XYZ file of N, CA and C in Angstrom:
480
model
N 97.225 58.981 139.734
C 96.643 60.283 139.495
C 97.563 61.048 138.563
N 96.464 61.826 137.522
C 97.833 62.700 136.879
C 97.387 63.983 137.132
N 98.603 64.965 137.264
C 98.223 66.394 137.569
C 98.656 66.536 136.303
N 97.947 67.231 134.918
C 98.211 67.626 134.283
C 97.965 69.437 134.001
N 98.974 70.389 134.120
C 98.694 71.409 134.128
C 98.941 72.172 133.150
N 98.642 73.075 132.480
C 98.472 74.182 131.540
C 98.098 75.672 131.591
N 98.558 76.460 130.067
C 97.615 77.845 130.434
C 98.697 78.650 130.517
N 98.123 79.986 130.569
C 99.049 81.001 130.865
C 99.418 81.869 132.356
N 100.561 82.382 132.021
C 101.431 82.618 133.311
C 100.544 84.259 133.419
N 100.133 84.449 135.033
C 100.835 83.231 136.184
C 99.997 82.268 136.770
N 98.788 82.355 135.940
C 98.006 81.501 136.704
C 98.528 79.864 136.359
N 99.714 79.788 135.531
C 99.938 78.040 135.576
C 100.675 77.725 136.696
N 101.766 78.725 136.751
C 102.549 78.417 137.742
C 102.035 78.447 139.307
N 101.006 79.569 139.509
C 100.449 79.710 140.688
C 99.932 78.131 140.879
N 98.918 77.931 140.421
C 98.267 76.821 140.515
C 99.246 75.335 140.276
N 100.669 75.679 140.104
C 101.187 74.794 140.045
C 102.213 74.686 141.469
N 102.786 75.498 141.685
C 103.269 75.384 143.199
C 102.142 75.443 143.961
N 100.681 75.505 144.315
C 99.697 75.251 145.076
C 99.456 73.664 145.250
N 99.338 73.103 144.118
C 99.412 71.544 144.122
C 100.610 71.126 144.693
N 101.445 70.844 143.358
C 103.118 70.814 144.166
C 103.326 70.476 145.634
N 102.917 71.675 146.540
C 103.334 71.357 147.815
C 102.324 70.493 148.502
N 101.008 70.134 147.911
C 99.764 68.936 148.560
C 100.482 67.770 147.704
N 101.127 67.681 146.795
C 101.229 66.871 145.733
C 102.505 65.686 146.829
N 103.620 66.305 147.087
C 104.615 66.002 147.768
C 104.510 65.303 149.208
N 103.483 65.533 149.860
C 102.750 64.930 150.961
C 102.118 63.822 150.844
N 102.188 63.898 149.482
C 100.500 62.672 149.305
C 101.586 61.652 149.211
N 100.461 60.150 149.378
C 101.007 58.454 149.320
C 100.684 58.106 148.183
N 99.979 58.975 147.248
C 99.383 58.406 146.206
C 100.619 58.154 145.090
N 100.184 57.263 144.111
C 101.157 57.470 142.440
C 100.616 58.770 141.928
N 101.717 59.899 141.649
C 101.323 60.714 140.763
C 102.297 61.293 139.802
N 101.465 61.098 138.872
C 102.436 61.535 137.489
C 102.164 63.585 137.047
N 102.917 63.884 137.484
C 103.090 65.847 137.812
C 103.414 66.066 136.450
N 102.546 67.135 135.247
C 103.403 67.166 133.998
C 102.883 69.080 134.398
N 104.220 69.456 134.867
C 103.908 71.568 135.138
C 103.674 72.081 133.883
N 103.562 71.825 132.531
C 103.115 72.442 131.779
C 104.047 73.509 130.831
N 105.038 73.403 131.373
C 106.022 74.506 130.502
C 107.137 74.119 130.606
N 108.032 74.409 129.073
C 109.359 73.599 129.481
C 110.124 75.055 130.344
N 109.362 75.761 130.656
C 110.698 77.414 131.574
C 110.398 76.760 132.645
N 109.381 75.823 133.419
C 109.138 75.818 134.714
C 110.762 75.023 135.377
N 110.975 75.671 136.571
C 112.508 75.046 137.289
C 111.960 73.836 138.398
N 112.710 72.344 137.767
C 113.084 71.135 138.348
C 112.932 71.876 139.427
N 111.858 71.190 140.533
C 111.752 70.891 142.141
C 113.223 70.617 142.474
N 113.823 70.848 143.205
C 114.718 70.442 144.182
C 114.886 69.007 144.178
N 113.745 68.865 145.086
C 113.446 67.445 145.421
C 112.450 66.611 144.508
N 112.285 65.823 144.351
C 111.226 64.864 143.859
C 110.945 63.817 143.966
N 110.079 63.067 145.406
C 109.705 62.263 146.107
C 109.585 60.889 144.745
N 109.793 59.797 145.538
C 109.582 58.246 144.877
C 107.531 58.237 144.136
N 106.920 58.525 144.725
C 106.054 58.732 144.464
C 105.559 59.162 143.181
N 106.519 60.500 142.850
C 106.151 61.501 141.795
C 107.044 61.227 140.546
N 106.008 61.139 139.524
C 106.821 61.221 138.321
C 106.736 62.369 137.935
N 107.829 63.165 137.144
C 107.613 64.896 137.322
C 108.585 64.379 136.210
N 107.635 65.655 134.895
C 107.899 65.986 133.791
C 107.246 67.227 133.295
N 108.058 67.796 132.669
C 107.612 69.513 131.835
C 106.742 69.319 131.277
N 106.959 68.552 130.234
C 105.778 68.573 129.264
C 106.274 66.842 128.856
N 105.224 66.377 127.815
C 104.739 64.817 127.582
C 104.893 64.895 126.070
N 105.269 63.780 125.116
C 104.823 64.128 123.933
C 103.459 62.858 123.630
N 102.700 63.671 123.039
C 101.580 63.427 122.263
C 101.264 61.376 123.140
N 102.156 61.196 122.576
C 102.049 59.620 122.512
C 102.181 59.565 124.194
N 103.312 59.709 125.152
C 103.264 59.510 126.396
C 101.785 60.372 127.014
N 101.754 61.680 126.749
C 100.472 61.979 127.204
C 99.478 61.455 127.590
N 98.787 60.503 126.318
C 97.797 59.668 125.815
C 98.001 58.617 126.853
N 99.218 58.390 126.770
C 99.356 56.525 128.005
C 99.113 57.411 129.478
N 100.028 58.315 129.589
C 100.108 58.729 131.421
C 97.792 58.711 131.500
N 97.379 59.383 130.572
C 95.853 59.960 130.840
C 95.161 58.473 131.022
N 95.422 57.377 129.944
C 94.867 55.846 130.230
C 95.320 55.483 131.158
N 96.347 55.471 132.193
C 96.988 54.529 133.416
C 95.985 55.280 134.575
N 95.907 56.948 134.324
C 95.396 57.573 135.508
C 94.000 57.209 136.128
N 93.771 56.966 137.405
C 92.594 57.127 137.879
C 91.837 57.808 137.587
N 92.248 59.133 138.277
C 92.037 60.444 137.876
C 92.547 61.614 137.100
N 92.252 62.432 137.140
C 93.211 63.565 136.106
C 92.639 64.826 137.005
N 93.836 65.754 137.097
C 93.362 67.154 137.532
C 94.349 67.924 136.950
N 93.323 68.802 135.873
C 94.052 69.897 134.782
C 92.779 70.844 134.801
N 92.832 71.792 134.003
C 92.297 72.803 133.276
C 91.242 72.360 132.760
N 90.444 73.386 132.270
C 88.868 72.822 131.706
C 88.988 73.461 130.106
N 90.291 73.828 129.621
C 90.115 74.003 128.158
C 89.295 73.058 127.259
N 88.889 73.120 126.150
C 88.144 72.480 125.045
C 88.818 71.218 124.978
N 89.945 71.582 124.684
C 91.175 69.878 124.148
C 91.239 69.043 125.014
N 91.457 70.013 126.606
C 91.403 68.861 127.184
C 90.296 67.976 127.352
N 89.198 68.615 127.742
C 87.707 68.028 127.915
C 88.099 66.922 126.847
N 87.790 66.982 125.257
C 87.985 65.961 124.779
C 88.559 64.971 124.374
N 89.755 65.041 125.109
C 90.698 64.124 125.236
C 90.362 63.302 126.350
N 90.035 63.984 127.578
C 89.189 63.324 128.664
C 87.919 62.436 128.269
N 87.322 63.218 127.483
C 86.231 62.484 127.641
C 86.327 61.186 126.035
N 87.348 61.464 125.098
C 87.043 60.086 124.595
C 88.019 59.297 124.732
N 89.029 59.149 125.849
C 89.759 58.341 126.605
C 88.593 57.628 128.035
N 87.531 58.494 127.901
C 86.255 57.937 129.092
C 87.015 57.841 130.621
N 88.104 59.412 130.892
C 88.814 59.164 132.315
C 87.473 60.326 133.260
N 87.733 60.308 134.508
C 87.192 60.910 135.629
C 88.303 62.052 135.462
N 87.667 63.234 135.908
C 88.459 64.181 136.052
C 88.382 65.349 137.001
N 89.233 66.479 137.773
C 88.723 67.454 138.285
C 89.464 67.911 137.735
N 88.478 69.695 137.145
C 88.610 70.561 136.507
C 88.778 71.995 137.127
N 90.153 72.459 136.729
C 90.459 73.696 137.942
C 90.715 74.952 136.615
N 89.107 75.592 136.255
C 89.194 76.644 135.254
C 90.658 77.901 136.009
N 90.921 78.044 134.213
C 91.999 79.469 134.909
C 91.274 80.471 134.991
N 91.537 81.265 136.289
C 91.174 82.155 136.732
C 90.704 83.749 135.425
N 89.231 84.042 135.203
C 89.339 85.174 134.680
C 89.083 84.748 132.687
N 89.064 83.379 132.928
C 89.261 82.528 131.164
C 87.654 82.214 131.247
N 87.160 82.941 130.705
C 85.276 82.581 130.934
C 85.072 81.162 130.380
N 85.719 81.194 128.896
C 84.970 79.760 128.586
C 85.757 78.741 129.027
N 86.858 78.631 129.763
C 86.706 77.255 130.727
C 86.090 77.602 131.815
N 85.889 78.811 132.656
C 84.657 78.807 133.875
C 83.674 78.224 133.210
N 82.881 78.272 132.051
C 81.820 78.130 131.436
C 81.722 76.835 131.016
N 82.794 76.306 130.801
C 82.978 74.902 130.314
C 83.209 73.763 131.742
N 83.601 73.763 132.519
C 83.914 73.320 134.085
C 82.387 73.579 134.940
N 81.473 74.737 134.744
C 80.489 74.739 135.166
C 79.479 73.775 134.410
N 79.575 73.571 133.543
C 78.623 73.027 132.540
C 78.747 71.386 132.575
N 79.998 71.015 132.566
C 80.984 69.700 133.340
C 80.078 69.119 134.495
N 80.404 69.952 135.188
C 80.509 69.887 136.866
C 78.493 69.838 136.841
N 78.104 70.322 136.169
C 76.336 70.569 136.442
C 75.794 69.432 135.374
N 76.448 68.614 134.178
C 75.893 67.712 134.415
C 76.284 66.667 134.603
N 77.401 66.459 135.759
C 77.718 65.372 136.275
C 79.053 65.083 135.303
N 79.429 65.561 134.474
C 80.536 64.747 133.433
C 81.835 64.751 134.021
N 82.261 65.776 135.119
C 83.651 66.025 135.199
C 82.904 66.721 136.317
N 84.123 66.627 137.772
C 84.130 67.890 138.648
C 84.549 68.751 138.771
N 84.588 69.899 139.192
C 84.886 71.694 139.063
C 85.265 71.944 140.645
N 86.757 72.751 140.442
C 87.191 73.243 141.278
C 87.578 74.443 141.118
N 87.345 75.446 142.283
C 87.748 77.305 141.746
C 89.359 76.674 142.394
N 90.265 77.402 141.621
C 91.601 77.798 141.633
C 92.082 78.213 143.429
N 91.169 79.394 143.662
C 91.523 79.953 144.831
C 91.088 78.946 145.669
N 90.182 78.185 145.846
C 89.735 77.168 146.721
C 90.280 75.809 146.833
N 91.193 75.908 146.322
C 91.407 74.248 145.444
C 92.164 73.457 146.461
N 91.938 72.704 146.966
C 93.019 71.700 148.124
C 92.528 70.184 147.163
N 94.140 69.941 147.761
C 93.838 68.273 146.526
C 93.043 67.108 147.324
N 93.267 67.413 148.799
C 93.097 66.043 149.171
C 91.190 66.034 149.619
N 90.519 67.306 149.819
C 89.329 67.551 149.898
C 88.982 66.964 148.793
N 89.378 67.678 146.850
C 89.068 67.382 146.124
C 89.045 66.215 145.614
N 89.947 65.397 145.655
C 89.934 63.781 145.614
C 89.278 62.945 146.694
N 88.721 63.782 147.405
C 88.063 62.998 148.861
C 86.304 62.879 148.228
N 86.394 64.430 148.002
C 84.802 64.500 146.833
C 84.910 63.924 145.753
N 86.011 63.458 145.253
C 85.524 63.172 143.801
C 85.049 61.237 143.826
N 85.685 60.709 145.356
C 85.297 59.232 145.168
C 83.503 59.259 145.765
N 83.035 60.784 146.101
C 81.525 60.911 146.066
C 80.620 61.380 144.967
N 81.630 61.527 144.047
C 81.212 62.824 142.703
C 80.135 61.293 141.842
N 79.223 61.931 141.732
C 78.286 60.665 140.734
C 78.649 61.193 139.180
N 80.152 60.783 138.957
C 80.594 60.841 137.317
C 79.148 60.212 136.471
N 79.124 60.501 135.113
C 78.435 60.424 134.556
C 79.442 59.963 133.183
N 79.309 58.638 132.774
C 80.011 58.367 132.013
C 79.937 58.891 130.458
N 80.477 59.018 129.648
C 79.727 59.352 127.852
C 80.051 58.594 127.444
N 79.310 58.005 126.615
C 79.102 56.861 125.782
C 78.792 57.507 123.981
N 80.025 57.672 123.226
C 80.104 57.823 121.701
C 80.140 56.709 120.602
N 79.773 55.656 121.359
C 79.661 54.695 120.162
C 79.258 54.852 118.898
N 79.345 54.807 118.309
C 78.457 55.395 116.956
C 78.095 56.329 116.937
N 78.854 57.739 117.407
C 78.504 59.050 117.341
C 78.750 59.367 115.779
N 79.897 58.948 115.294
C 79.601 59.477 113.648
C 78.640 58.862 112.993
N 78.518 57.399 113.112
C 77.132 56.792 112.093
C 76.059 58.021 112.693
N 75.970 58.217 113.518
C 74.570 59.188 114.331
C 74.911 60.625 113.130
N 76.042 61.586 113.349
C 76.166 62.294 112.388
C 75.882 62.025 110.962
N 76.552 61.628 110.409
C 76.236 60.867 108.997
C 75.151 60.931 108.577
N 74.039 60.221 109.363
C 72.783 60.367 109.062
C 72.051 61.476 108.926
N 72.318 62.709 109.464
C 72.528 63.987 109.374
C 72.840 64.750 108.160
N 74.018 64.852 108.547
C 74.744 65.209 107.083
C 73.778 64.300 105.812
N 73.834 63.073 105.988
C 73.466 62.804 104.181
C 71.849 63.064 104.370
N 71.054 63.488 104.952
C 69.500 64.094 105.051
C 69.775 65.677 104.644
N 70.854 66.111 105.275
C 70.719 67.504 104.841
C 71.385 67.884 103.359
N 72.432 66.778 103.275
C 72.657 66.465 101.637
C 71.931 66.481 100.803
N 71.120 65.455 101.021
C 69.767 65.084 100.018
C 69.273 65.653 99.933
N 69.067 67.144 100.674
C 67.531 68.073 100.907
C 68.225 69.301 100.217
N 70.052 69.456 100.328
C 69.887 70.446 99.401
C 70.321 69.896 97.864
N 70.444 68.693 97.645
C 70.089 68.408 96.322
C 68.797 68.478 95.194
N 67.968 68.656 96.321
C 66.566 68.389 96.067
C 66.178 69.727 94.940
């Protein structure tokens, strides 16, 4: 599992010592990235947990392919990083940020990703629902040939 977290303070950090302490309990593999290099090294940090500030670009990309799951934020980037890596995800909009409420609702309603409110959020409920969640996979195979065809029709038409 990766907890990948983001966003602005305080809702990163809130939502990051909320996990944190479900995170530390759990048996699971989880790779913890808190999102800021100001956040202060845990004390402790169980065999379990791989715990890092932040990832660069390239480790990011591998921790998101190894993960089962992913539970971050419902920003734009992430969504599509999620979704053309084709991972499962739960999505915990920041509090008061409409277009990830808007984007996590929209997720979550048609099946692409699940949605969790912040204030409600327990990990082990949420990973308990998500091996019931009927993901909905996306399939972009040939999403640009599909564009293309587009573009050069609307090319042609204003050449015309």
């Amino acid at each position: 599992m990766l907890i990948l977290l983001s966003g602005n303070e305080p809702q990163r950090s809130i939502l990051a010592e909320m996990i944190w302490r479900k995170a530390i309990q759990s048996d699971r593999q989880i790779i913890f990235v808190s999102g800021s290099e100001n956040t202060k090294e845990p004390p402790f940090i169980p065999e379990h947990i791989s715990y890092h500030k932040r990832l660069s670009a390239d480790d990011l990309v591998r921790a998101i392919k190894m993960a089962e799951i992913v539970i971050c934020r419902s920003g734009y980037s992430s969504l599509m990083d999620l979704i053309a890596l084709d991972k499962k995800a739960i999505l915990i909009p920041t509090p008061g940020q409409t277009e990830q409420e808007y984007l996590a609702k929209q997720m979550h309603k048609n099946k692409i990703f699940m949605a969790a409110s912040q204030s409600k959020f327990d990990i082990q409920t949420s990973l308990m629902n998500a091996t019931l969640f009927p993901f909905q996979r996306t399939h972009f195979e040939n999403a640009f040939e599909k564009h293309k065809l587009v573009l050069s029709d609307w090319l042609q038409k204003i050449g015309e």
